[in-house]
């Protein structure tokens, strides 16, 4: 299907987070209005994204520094050192669970 468009803005979410889409646009000669595929790829992995911006001198909030998959017990052990409120987020997905604004990890544990 041809639309005659010479540029595309992917919106927010699904297409905007796919480096393959940005590359496909470039291959078809359509300007992709957004970051380059390499940036989308780097930002898709939370640990890589964090390391990338830290390397560039951007301040980040305290976190696990790319620990990877942690069990609940490990998260609870690290939580008091990171601080509250605590946000637990998957490394490569948008889904997140927040423990709230408790300063006591026992309340977080009970949720």
PDB file of N, CA and C in Angstrom:
ATOM      1  N   UNK A   1       0.852  -1.171   0.000  1.00  0.00           N
ATOM      2  CA  UNK A   1       0.000   0.000   0.000  1.00  0.00           C
ATOM      3  C   UNK A   1       0.900   1.238   0.000  1.00  0.00           C
ATOM      4  N   UNK A   2       0.565   2.198  -0.821  1.00  0.00           N
ATOM      5  CA  UNK A   2       1.353   3.415  -0.911  1.00  0.00           C
ATOM      6  C   UNK A   2       0.512   4.599  -0.459  1.00  0.00           C
ATOM      7  N   UNK A   3       1.108   5.413   0.389  1.00  0.00           N
ATOM      8  CA  UNK A   3       0.395   6.593   0.883  1.00  0.00           C
ATOM      9  C   UNK A   3       0.975   7.883   0.303  1.00  0.00           C
ATOM     10  N   UNK A   4       2.202   7.798  -0.162  1.00  0.00           N
ATOM     11  CA  UNK A   4       2.866   8.991  -0.667  1.00  0.00           C
ATOM     12  C   UNK A   4       3.581   9.770   0.431  1.00  0.00           C
ATOM     13  N   UNK A   5       3.541   9.280   1.649  1.00  0.00           N
ATOM     14  CA  UNK A   5       4.202   9.958   2.767  1.00  0.00           C
ATOM     15  C   UNK A   5       5.715   9.869   2.607  1.00  0.00           C
ATOM     16  N   UNK A   6       6.404  10.921   3.027  1.00  0.00           N
ATOM     17  CA  UNK A   6       7.868  10.883   2.995  1.00  0.00           C
ATOM     18  C   UNK A   6       8.462  10.892   4.392  1.00  0.00           C
ATOM     19  N   UNK A   7       7.583  10.897   5.415  1.00  0.00           N
ATOM     20  CA  UNK A   7       8.036  10.845   6.811  1.00  0.00           C
ATOM     21  C   UNK A   7       6.939  10.211   7.654  1.00  0.00           C
ATOM     22  N   UNK A   8       7.364   9.656   8.776  1.00  0.00           N
ATOM     23  CA  UNK A   8       6.396   9.041   9.682  1.00  0.00           C
ATOM     24  C   UNK A   8       6.812   9.287  11.132  1.00  0.00           C
ATOM     25  N   UNK A   9       5.818   9.629  11.952  1.00  0.00           N
ATOM     26  CA  UNK A   9       6.021   9.719  13.399  1.00  0.00           C
ATOM     27  C   UNK A   9       5.320   8.500  13.977  1.00  0.00           C
ATOM     28  N   UNK A  10       6.048   7.656  14.726  1.00  0.00           N
ATOM     29  CA  UNK A  10       5.472   6.398  15.179  1.00  0.00           C
ATOM     30  C   UNK A  10       4.500   6.517  16.350  1.00  0.00           C
ATOM     31  N   UNK A  11       4.304   7.709  16.879  1.00  0.00           N
ATOM     32  CA  UNK A  11       3.459   7.833  18.066  1.00  0.00           C
ATOM     33  C   UNK A  11       4.248   7.429  19.299  1.00  0.00           C
ATOM     34  N   UNK A  12       3.550   6.907  20.271  1.00  0.00           N
ATOM     35  CA  UNK A  12       4.187   6.505  21.528  1.00  0.00           C
ATOM     36  C   UNK A  12       3.839   5.054  21.804  1.00  0.00           C
ATOM     37  N   UNK A  13       4.798   4.292  22.263  1.00  0.00           N
ATOM     38  CA  UNK A  13       4.521   2.897  22.584  1.00  0.00           C
ATOM     39  C   UNK A  13       5.053   1.946  21.539  1.00  0.00           C
ATOM     40  N   UNK A  14       4.201   1.046  21.099  1.00  0.00           N
ATOM     41  CA  UNK A  14       4.602  -0.108  20.298  1.00  0.00           C
ATOM     42  C   UNK A  14       5.583   0.200  19.173  1.00  0.00           C
ATOM     43  N   UNK A  15       5.201   0.969  18.160  1.00  0.00           N
ATOM     44  CA  UNK A  15       6.092   1.228  17.023  1.00  0.00           C
ATOM     45  C   UNK A  15       7.286   2.092  17.409  1.00  0.00           C
ATOM     46  N   UNK A  16       7.088   3.017  18.336  1.00  0.00           N
ATOM     47  CA  UNK A  16       8.171   3.907  18.754  1.00  0.00           C
ATOM     48  C   UNK A  16       9.273   3.148  19.484  1.00  0.00           C
ATOM     49  N   UNK A  17       8.962   1.963  19.981  1.00  0.00           N
ATOM     50  CA  UNK A  17       9.928   1.175  20.753  1.00  0.00           C
ATOM     51  C   UNK A  17      10.538   0.040  19.943  1.00  0.00           C
ATOM     52  N   UNK A  18      10.339   0.040  18.652  1.00  0.00           N
ATOM     53  CA  UNK A  18      10.836  -1.031  17.796  1.00  0.00           C
ATOM     54  C   UNK A  18      11.931  -0.515  16.862  1.00  0.00           C
ATOM     55  N   UNK A  19      13.198  -0.865  17.141  1.00  0.00           N
ATOM     56  CA  UNK A  19      14.271  -0.414  16.250  1.00  0.00           C
ATOM     57  C   UNK A  19      14.086  -0.950  14.829  1.00  0.00           C
ATOM     58  N   UNK A  20      13.461  -2.111  14.701  1.00  0.00           N
ATOM     59  CA  UNK A  20      13.231  -2.689  13.375  1.00  0.00           C
ATOM     60  C   UNK A  20      12.341  -1.770  12.525  1.00  0.00           C
ATOM     61  N   UNK A  21      11.396  -1.102  13.168  1.00  0.00           N
ATOM     62  CA  UNK A  21      10.504  -0.196  12.440  1.00  0.00           C
ATOM     63  C   UNK A  21      11.281   1.012  11.915  1.00  0.00           C
ATOM     64  N   UNK A  22      12.146   1.569  12.754  1.00  0.00           N
ATOM     65  CA  UNK A  22      12.967   2.707  12.324  1.00  0.00           C
ATOM     66  C   UNK A  22      13.879   2.301  11.170  1.00  0.00           C
ATOM     67  N   UNK A  23      14.442   1.105  11.253  1.00  0.00           N
ATOM     68  CA  UNK A  23      15.301   0.614  10.166  1.00  0.00           C
ATOM     69  C   UNK A  23      14.501   0.386   8.888  1.00  0.00           C
ATOM     70  N   UNK A  24      13.295  -0.162   9.008  1.00  0.00           N
ATOM     71  CA  UNK A  24      12.453  -0.402   7.838  1.00  0.00           C
ATOM     72  C   UNK A  24      12.100   0.911   7.145  1.00  0.00           C
ATOM     73  N   UNK A  25      11.834   1.945   7.934  1.00  0.00           N
ATOM     74  CA  UNK A  25      11.551   3.265   7.357  1.00  0.00           C
ATOM     75  C   UNK A  25      12.752   3.748   6.543  1.00  0.00           C
ATOM     76  N   UNK A  26      13.940   3.625   7.130  1.00  0.00           N
ATOM     77  CA  UNK A  26      15.158   4.068   6.436  1.00  0.00           C
ATOM     78  C   UNK A  26      15.356   3.288   5.138  1.00  0.00           C
ATOM     79  N   UNK A  27      15.115   1.985   5.175  1.00  0.00           N
ATOM     80  CA  UNK A  27      15.283   1.151   3.987  1.00  0.00           C
ATOM     81  C   UNK A  27      14.322   1.547   2.864  1.00  0.00           C
ATOM     82  N   UNK A  28      13.157   2.055   3.227  1.00  0.00           N
ATOM     83  CA  UNK A  28      12.156   2.464   2.233  1.00  0.00           C
ATOM     84  C   UNK A  28      12.282   3.942   1.851  1.00  0.00           C
ATOM     85  N   UNK A  29      13.268   4.632   2.452  1.00  0.00           N
ATOM     86  CA  UNK A  29      13.472   6.040   2.139  1.00  0.00           C
ATOM     87  C   UNK A  29      12.462   6.971   2.807  1.00  0.00           C
ATOM     88  N   UNK A  30      11.845   6.496   3.870  1.00  0.00           N
ATOM     89  CA  UNK A  30      10.871   7.295   4.618  1.00  0.00           C
ATOM     90  C   UNK A  30      11.563   7.810   5.877  1.00  0.00           C
ATOM     91  N   UNK A  31      11.515   9.128   6.088  1.00  0.00           N
ATOM     92  CA  UNK A  31      12.147   9.708   7.280  1.00  0.00           C
ATOM     93  C   UNK A  31      11.396   9.256   8.531  1.00  0.00           C
ATOM     94  N   UNK A  32      12.123   8.739   9.497  1.00  0.00           N
ATOM     95  CA  UNK A  32      11.561   8.319  10.780  1.00  0.00           C
ATOM     96  C   UNK A  32      11.712   9.487  11.741  1.00  0.00           C
ATOM     97  N   UNK A  33      10.613  10.030  12.203  1.00  0.00           N
ATOM     98  CA  UNK A  33      10.659  11.173  13.117  1.00  0.00           C
ATOM     99  C   UNK A  33      10.781  10.626  14.537  1.00  0.00           C
ATOM    100  N   UNK A  34      11.999  10.516  14.993  1.00  0.00           N
ATOM    101  CA  UNK A  34      12.278   9.950  16.305  1.00  0.00           C
ATOM    102  C   UNK A  34      13.750   9.620  16.397  1.00  0.00           C
ATOM    103  N   UNK A  35      14.139   8.960  17.473  1.00  0.00           N
ATOM    104  CA  UNK A  35      15.555   8.621  17.650  1.00  0.00           C
ATOM    105  C   UNK A  35      16.003   7.564  16.652  1.00  0.00           C
ATOM    106  N   UNK A  36      17.306   7.474  16.423  1.00  0.00           N
ATOM    107  CA  UNK A  36      17.807   6.433  15.526  1.00  0.00           C
ATOM    108  C   UNK A  36      17.574   5.044  16.122  1.00  0.00           C
ATOM    109  N   UNK A  37      17.557   4.044  15.252  1.00  0.00           N
ATOM    110  CA  UNK A  37      17.319   2.664  15.683  1.00  0.00           C
ATOM    111  C   UNK A  37      18.292   2.246  16.785  1.00  0.00           C
ATOM    112  N   UNK A  38      19.534   2.687  16.704  1.00  0.00           N
ATOM    113  CA  UNK A  38      20.525   2.307  17.724  1.00  0.00           C
ATOM    114  C   UNK A  38      20.138   2.829  19.110  1.00  0.00           C
ATOM    115  N   UNK A  39      19.571   4.032  19.163  1.00  0.00           N
ATOM    116  CA  UNK A  39      19.135   4.593  20.450  1.00  0.00           C
ATOM    117  C   UNK A  39      17.915   3.852  20.970  1.00  0.00           C
ATOM    118  N   UNK A  40      16.983   3.517  20.083  1.00  0.00           N
ATOM    119  CA  UNK A  40      15.800   2.762  20.495  1.00  0.00           C
ATOM    120  C   UNK A  40      16.227   1.419  21.063  1.00  0.00           C
ATOM    121  N   UNK A  41      17.180   0.784  20.389  1.00  0.00           N
ATOM    122  CA  UNK A  41      17.677  -0.516  20.835  1.00  0.00           C
ATOM    123  C   UNK A  41      18.339  -0.413  22.208  1.00  0.00           C
ATOM    124  N   UNK A  42      19.183   0.590  22.395  1.00  0.00           N
ATOM    125  CA  UNK A  42      19.882   0.764  23.669  1.00  0.00           C
ATOM    126  C   UNK A  42      18.911   1.077  24.804  1.00  0.00           C
ATOM    127  N   UNK A  43      17.867   1.838  24.523  1.00  0.00           N
ATOM    128  CA  UNK A  43      16.929   2.235  25.566  1.00  0.00           C
ATOM    129  C   UNK A  43      15.886   1.161  25.859  1.00  0.00           C
ATOM    130  N   UNK A  44      15.828   0.120  25.033  1.00  0.00           N
ATOM    131  CA  UNK A  44      14.861  -0.956  25.239  1.00  0.00           C
ATOM    132  C   UNK A  44      15.192  -1.859  26.405  1.00  0.00           C
ATOM    133  N   UNK A  45      16.436  -1.892  26.798  1.00  0.00           N
ATOM    134  CA  UNK A  45      16.882  -2.689  27.940  1.00  0.00           C
ATOM    135  C   UNK A  45      17.195  -1.704  29.057  1.00  0.00           C
ATOM    136  N   UNK A  46      16.449  -1.780  30.155  1.00  0.00           N
ATOM    137  CA  UNK A  46      16.578  -0.787  31.230  1.00  0.00           C
ATOM    138  C   UNK A  46      17.993  -0.717  31.798  1.00  0.00           C
ATOM    139  N   UNK A  47      18.676  -1.855  31.919  1.00  0.00           N
ATOM    140  CA  UNK A  47      20.037  -1.847  32.462  1.00  0.00           C
ATOM    141  C   UNK A  47      21.001  -1.164  31.492  1.00  0.00           C
ATOM    142  N   UNK A  48      20.854  -1.445  30.194  1.00  0.00           N
ATOM    143  CA  UNK A  48      21.702  -0.808  29.181  1.00  0.00           C
ATOM    144  C   UNK A  48      21.402   0.687  29.129  1.00  0.00           C
ATOM    145  N   UNK A  49      20.118   1.036  29.184  1.00  0.00           N
ATOM    146  CA  UNK A  49      19.721   2.447  29.146  1.00  0.00           C
ATOM    147  C   UNK A  49      20.322   3.205  30.323  1.00  0.00           C
ATOM    148  N   UNK A  50      20.235   2.623  31.499  1.00  0.00           N
ATOM    149  CA  UNK A  50      20.771   3.270  32.708  1.00  0.00           C
ATOM    150  C   UNK A  50      22.277   3.484  32.574  1.00  0.00           C
ATOM    151  N   UNK A  51      22.977   2.445  32.144  1.00  0.00           N
ATOM    152  CA  UNK A  51      24.434   2.546  31.989  1.00  0.00           C
ATOM    153  C   UNK A  51      24.798   3.581  30.918  1.00  0.00           C
ATOM    154  N   UNK A  52      24.009   3.636  29.847  1.00  0.00           N
ATOM    155  CA  UNK A  52      24.264   4.579  28.754  1.00  0.00           C
ATOM    156  C   UNK A  52      24.145   6.021  29.223  1.00  0.00           C
ATOM    157  N   UNK A  53      23.062   6.332  29.941  1.00  0.00           N
ATOM    158  CA  UNK A  53      22.885   7.721  30.374  1.00  0.00           C
ATOM    159  C   UNK A  53      23.861   8.091  31.486  1.00  0.00           C
ATOM    160  N   UNK A  54      24.195   7.130  32.347  1.00  0.00           N
ATOM    161  CA  UNK A  54      25.196   7.416  33.383  1.00  0.00           C
ATOM    162  C   UNK A  54      26.544   7.735  32.751  1.00  0.00           C
ATOM    163  N   UNK A  55      26.896   6.972  31.727  1.00  0.00           N
ATOM    164  CA  UNK A  55      28.168   7.193  31.022  1.00  0.00           C
ATOM    165  C   UNK A  55      28.203   8.579  30.388  1.00  0.00           C
ATOM    166  N   UNK A  56      27.022   9.080  30.000  1.00  0.00           N
ATOM    167  CA  UNK A  56      26.916  10.405  29.395  1.00  0.00           C
ATOM    168  C   UNK A  56      26.863  11.514  30.446  1.00  0.00           C
ATOM    169  N   UNK A  57      26.905  11.137  31.741  1.00  0.00           N
ATOM    170  CA  UNK A  57      26.908  12.133  32.808  1.00  0.00           C
ATOM    171  C   UNK A  57      25.532  12.550  33.307  1.00  0.00           C
ATOM    172  N   UNK A  58      24.494  11.805  32.922  1.00  0.00           N
ATOM    173  CA  UNK A  58      23.141  12.121  33.369  1.00  0.00           C
ATOM    174  C   UNK A  58      22.929  11.528  34.766  1.00  0.00           C
ATOM    175  N   UNK A  59      22.408  12.337  35.678  1.00  0.00           N
ATOM    176  CA  UNK A  59      22.130  11.853  37.034  1.00  0.00           C
ATOM    177  C   UNK A  59      20.959  10.885  36.993  1.00  0.00           C
ATOM    178  N   UNK A  60      21.049   9.817  37.743  1.00  0.00           N
ATOM    179  CA  UNK A  60      19.968   8.831  37.831  1.00  0.00           C
ATOM    180  C   UNK A  60      19.615   8.595  39.298  1.00  0.00           C
ATOM    181  N   UNK A  61      18.408   8.130  39.520  1.00  0.00           N
ATOM    182  CA  UNK A  61      17.990   7.820  40.882  1.00  0.00           C
ATOM    183  C   UNK A  61      18.671   6.532  41.328  1.00  0.00           C
ATOM    184  N   UNK A  62      18.801   6.317  42.637  1.00  0.00           N
ATOM    185  CA  UNK A  62      19.427   5.081  43.110  1.00  0.00           C
ATOM    186  C   UNK A  62      18.690   3.854  42.580  1.00  0.00           C
ATOM    187  N   UNK A  63      19.426   2.809  42.298  1.00  0.00           N
ATOM    188  CA  UNK A  63      18.824   1.583  41.784  1.00  0.00           C
ATOM    189  C   UNK A  63      19.744   0.405  41.963  1.00  0.00           C
ATOM    190  N   UNK A  64      19.406  -0.691  41.315  1.00  0.00           N
ATOM    191  CA  UNK A  64      20.176  -1.927  41.472  1.00  0.00           C
ATOM    192  C   UNK A  64      21.352  -2.032  40.523  1.00  0.00           C
ATOM    193  N   UNK A  65      21.514  -1.045  39.642  1.00  0.00           N
ATOM    194  CA  UNK A  65      22.645  -1.029  38.702  1.00  0.00           C
ATOM    195  C   UNK A  65      22.709  -2.283  37.839  1.00  0.00           C
ATOM    196  N   UNK A  66      21.557  -2.706  37.318  1.00  0.00           N
ATOM    197  CA  UNK A  66      21.536  -3.821  36.370  1.00  0.00           C
ATOM    198  C   UNK A  66      21.761  -5.177  36.972  1.00  0.00           C
ATOM    199  N   UNK A  67      21.315  -5.372  38.183  1.00  0.00           N
ATOM    200  CA  UNK A  67      21.495  -6.649  38.856  1.00  0.00           C
ATOM    201  C   UNK A  67      20.870  -7.818  38.102  1.00  0.00           C
ATOM    202  N   UNK A  68      19.858  -7.557  37.309  1.00  0.00           N
ATOM    203  CA  UNK A  68      19.185  -8.640  36.595  1.00  0.00           C
ATOM    204  C   UNK A  68      18.012  -9.169  37.393  1.00  0.00           C
ATOM    205  N   UNK A  69      17.717 -10.408  37.201  1.00  0.00           N
ATOM    206  CA  UNK A  69      16.568 -11.001  37.882  1.00  0.00           C
ATOM    207  C   UNK A  69      16.869 -11.205  39.364  1.00  0.00           C
ATOM    208  N   UNK A  70      16.072 -10.561  40.183  1.00  0.00           N
ATOM    209  CA  UNK A  70      16.235 -10.677  41.626  1.00  0.00           C
ATOM    210  C   UNK A  70      15.006 -11.347  42.223  1.00  0.00           C
ATOM    211  N   UNK A  71      15.228 -12.186  43.188  1.00  0.00           N
ATOM    212  CA  UNK A  71      14.120 -12.799  43.914  1.00  0.00           C
ATOM    213  C   UNK A  71      13.567 -11.784  44.908  1.00  0.00           C
ATOM    214  N   UNK A  72      12.350 -12.004  45.369  1.00  0.00           N
ATOM    215  CA  UNK A  72      11.716 -11.089  46.318  1.00  0.00           C
ATOM    216  C   UNK A  72      12.607 -10.810  47.524  1.00  0.00           C
ATOM    217  N   UNK A  73      13.237 -11.857  48.043  1.00  0.00           N
ATOM    218  CA  UNK A  73      14.092 -11.682  49.231  1.00  0.00           C
ATOM    219  C   UNK A  73      15.266 -10.753  48.932  1.00  0.00           C
ATOM    220  N   UNK A  74      15.821 -10.871  47.735  1.00  0.00           N
ATOM    221  CA  UNK A  74      16.944 -10.019  47.345  1.00  0.00           C
ATOM    222  C   UNK A  74      16.499  -8.560  47.188  1.00  0.00           C
ATOM    223  N   UNK A  75      15.319  -8.374  46.609  1.00  0.00           N
ATOM    224  CA  UNK A  75      14.788  -7.020  46.461  1.00  0.00           C
ATOM    225  C   UNK A  75      14.567  -6.395  47.835  1.00  0.00           C
ATOM    226  N   UNK A  76      13.997  -7.160  48.743  1.00  0.00           N
ATOM    227  CA  UNK A  76      13.738  -6.642  50.092  1.00  0.00           C
ATOM    228  C   UNK A  76      15.033  -6.324  50.829  1.00  0.00           C
ATOM    229  N   UNK A  77      16.093  -7.081  50.565  1.00  0.00           N
ATOM    230  CA  UNK A  77      17.383  -6.813  51.207  1.00  0.00           C
ATOM    231  C   UNK A  77      18.019  -5.535  50.656  1.00  0.00           C
ATOM    232  N   UNK A  78      17.847  -5.267  49.372  1.00  0.00           N
ATOM    233  CA  UNK A  78      18.436  -4.090  48.727  1.00  0.00           C
ATOM    234  C   UNK A  78      17.611  -2.827  48.981  1.00  0.00           C
ATOM    235  N   UNK A  79      16.297  -2.988  49.108  1.00  0.00           N
ATOM    236  CA  UNK A  79      15.363  -1.854  49.190  1.00  0.00           C
ATOM    237  C   UNK A  79      15.754  -0.770  50.199  1.00  0.00           C
ATOM    238  N   UNK A  80      16.118  -1.111  51.437  1.00  0.00           N
ATOM    239  CA  UNK A  80      16.463  -0.047  52.387  1.00  0.00           C
ATOM    240  C   UNK A  80      17.681   0.786  51.956  1.00  0.00           C
ATOM    241  N   UNK A  81      18.573   0.208  51.164  1.00  0.00           N
ATOM    242  CA  UNK A  81      19.758   0.927  50.694  1.00  0.00           C
ATOM    243  C   UNK A  81      19.434   1.832  49.509  1.00  0.00           C
ATOM    244  N   UNK A  82      18.431   1.437  48.723  1.00  0.00           N
ATOM    245  CA  UNK A  82      18.002   2.246  47.576  1.00  0.00           C
ATOM    246  C   UNK A  82      17.156   3.407  48.069  1.00  0.00           C
ATOM    247  N   UNK A  83      16.218   3.100  48.956  1.00  0.00           N
ATOM    248  CA  UNK A  83      15.314   4.109  49.495  1.00  0.00           C
ATOM    249  C   UNK A  83      13.891   3.916  49.013  1.00  0.00           C
ATOM    250  N   UNK A  84      12.998   4.562  49.688  1.00  0.00           N
ATOM    251  CA  UNK A  84      11.572   4.473  49.373  1.00  0.00           C
ATOM    252  C   UNK A  84      11.066   5.830  48.927  1.00  0.00           C
ATOM    253  N   UNK A  85      10.048   5.917  48.088  1.00  0.00           N
ATOM    254  CA  UNK A  85       9.264   4.802  47.563  1.00  0.00           C
ATOM    255  C   UNK A  85      10.099   3.949  46.615  1.00  0.00           C
ATOM    256  N   UNK A  86       9.739   2.709  46.542  1.00  0.00           N
ATOM    257  CA  UNK A  86      10.472   1.734  45.745  1.00  0.00           C
ATOM    258  C   UNK A  86       9.650   1.372  44.522  1.00  0.00           C
ATOM    259  N   UNK A  87      10.272   1.423  43.356  1.00  0.00           N
ATOM    260  CA  UNK A  87       9.621   1.022  42.120  1.00  0.00           C
ATOM    261  C   UNK A  87      10.329  -0.213  41.607  1.00  0.00           C
ATOM    262  N   UNK A  88       9.563  -1.263  41.374  1.00  0.00           N
ATOM    263  CA  UNK A  88      10.126  -2.504  40.852  1.00  0.00           C
ATOM    264  C   UNK A  88       9.675  -2.599  39.405  1.00  0.00           C
ATOM    265  N   UNK A  89      10.648  -2.621  38.503  1.00  0.00           N
ATOM    266  CA  UNK A  89      10.319  -2.586  37.079  1.00  0.00           C
ATOM    267  C   UNK A  89      11.086  -3.673  36.342  1.00  0.00           C
ATOM    268  N   UNK A  90      10.400  -4.351  35.443  1.00  0.00           N
ATOM    269  CA  UNK A  90      11.066  -5.347  34.620  1.00  0.00           C
ATOM    270  C   UNK A  90      12.119  -4.679  33.757  1.00  0.00           C
ATOM    271  N   UNK A  91      13.181  -5.384  33.489  1.00  0.00           N
ATOM    272  CA  UNK A  91      14.310  -4.839  32.750  1.00  0.00           C
ATOM    273  C   UNK A  91      13.978  -4.492  31.305  1.00  0.00           C
ATOM    274  N   UNK A  92      13.108  -5.270  30.669  1.00  0.00           N
ATOM    275  CA  UNK A  92      12.855  -5.047  29.248  1.00  0.00           C
ATOM    276  C   UNK A  92      11.382  -4.865  28.904  1.00  0.00           C
ATOM    277  N   UNK A  93      10.615  -4.356  29.854  1.00  0.00           N
ATOM    278  CA  UNK A  93       9.191  -4.151  29.566  1.00  0.00           C
ATOM    279  C   UNK A  93       8.706  -2.885  30.248  1.00  0.00           C
ATOM    280  N   UNK A  94       7.580  -2.421  29.816  1.00  0.00           N
ATOM    281  CA  UNK A  94       7.018  -1.199  30.379  1.00  0.00           C
ATOM    282  C   UNK A  94       6.253  -1.446  31.677  1.00  0.00           C
ATOM    283  N   UNK A  95       5.884  -2.680  31.946  1.00  0.00           N
ATOM    284  CA  UNK A  95       5.088  -2.984  33.141  1.00  0.00           C
ATOM    285  C   UNK A  95       5.894  -2.729  34.415  1.00  0.00           C
ATOM    286  N   UNK A  96       5.251  -2.179  35.403  1.00  0.00           N
ATOM    287  CA  UNK A  96       5.927  -1.906  36.679  1.00  0.00           C
ATOM    288  C   UNK A  96       4.968  -2.124  37.831  1.00  0.00           C
ATOM    289  N   UNK A  97       5.538  -2.411  38.997  1.00  0.00           N
ATOM    290  CA  UNK A  97       4.766  -2.507  40.223  1.00  0.00           C
ATOM    291  C   UNK A  97       5.391  -1.529  41.213  1.00  0.00           C
ATOM    292  N   UNK A  98       4.585  -0.725  41.832  1.00  0.00           N
ATOM    293  CA  UNK A  98       5.107   0.221  42.822  1.00  0.00           C
ATOM    294  C   UNK A  98       4.710  -0.237  44.210  1.00  0.00           C
ATOM    295  N   UNK A  99       5.633  -0.127  45.141  1.00  0.00           N
ATOM    296  CA  UNK A  99       5.347  -0.511  46.508  1.00  0.00           C
ATOM    297  C   UNK A  99       4.743   0.634  47.304  1.00  0.00           C
ATOM    298  N   UNK A 100       4.651   1.794  46.719  1.00  0.00           N
ATOM    299  CA  UNK A 100       4.078   2.928  47.422  1.00  0.00           C
ATOM    300  C   UNK A 100       5.143   3.781  48.069  1.00  0.00           C
ATOM    301  N   UNK A 101       4.727   4.642  48.978  1.00  0.00           N
ATOM    302  CA  UNK A 101       5.655   5.604  49.551  1.00  0.00           C
ATOM    303  C   UNK A 101       6.023   5.284  50.994  1.00  0.00           C
ATOM    304  N   UNK A 102       5.942   4.037  51.353  1.00  0.00           N
ATOM    305  CA  UNK A 102       6.282   3.636  52.705  1.00  0.00           C
ATOM    306  C   UNK A 102       7.788   3.751  52.942  1.00  0.00           C
ATOM    307  N   UNK A 103       8.170   4.148  54.127  1.00  0.00           N
ATOM    308  CA  UNK A 103       9.592   4.170  54.472  1.00  0.00           C
ATOM    309  C   UNK A 103       9.956   2.901  55.237  1.00  0.00           C
ATOM    310  N   UNK A 104       9.026   1.989  55.319  1.00  0.00           N
ATOM    311  CA  UNK A 104       9.236   0.744  56.066  1.00  0.00           C
ATOM    312  C   UNK A 104       9.059  -0.433  55.113  1.00  0.00           C
ATOM    313  N   UNK A 105      10.095  -1.203  54.870  1.00  0.00           N
ATOM    314  CA  UNK A 105      10.043  -2.302  53.925  1.00  0.00           C
ATOM    315  C   UNK A 105       9.037  -3.363  54.316  1.00  0.00           C
ATOM    316  N   UNK A 106       8.678  -3.462  55.603  1.00  0.00           N
ATOM    317  CA  UNK A 106       7.699  -4.476  56.017  1.00  0.00           C
ATOM    318  C   UNK A 106       6.338  -4.191  55.415  1.00  0.00           C
ATOM    319  N   UNK A 107       5.996  -2.896  55.259  1.00  0.00           N
ATOM    320  CA  UNK A 107       4.727  -2.543  54.652  1.00  0.00           C
ATOM    321  C   UNK A 107       4.767  -2.911  53.168  1.00  0.00           C
ATOM    322  N   UNK A 108       5.891  -2.644  52.526  1.00  0.00           N
ATOM    323  CA  UNK A 108       6.069  -2.997  51.122  1.00  0.00           C
ATOM    324  C   UNK A 108       5.932  -4.497  50.957  1.00  0.00           C
ATOM    325  N   UNK A 109       6.527  -5.255  51.848  1.00  0.00           N
ATOM    326  CA  UNK A 109       6.501  -6.709  51.798  1.00  0.00           C
ATOM    327  C   UNK A 109       5.070  -7.249  51.903  1.00  0.00           C
ATOM    328  N   UNK A 110       4.252  -6.564  52.697  1.00  0.00           N
ATOM    329  CA  UNK A 110       2.887  -7.012  52.915  1.00  0.00           C
ATOM    330  C   UNK A 110       2.001  -6.766  51.710  1.00  0.00           C
ATOM    331  N   UNK A 111       2.407  -5.883  50.793  1.00  0.00           N
ATOM    332  CA  UNK A 111       1.566  -5.567  49.624  1.00  0.00           C
ATOM    333  C   UNK A 111       1.652  -6.635  48.637  1.00  0.00           C
TER     334      UNK A 111
END
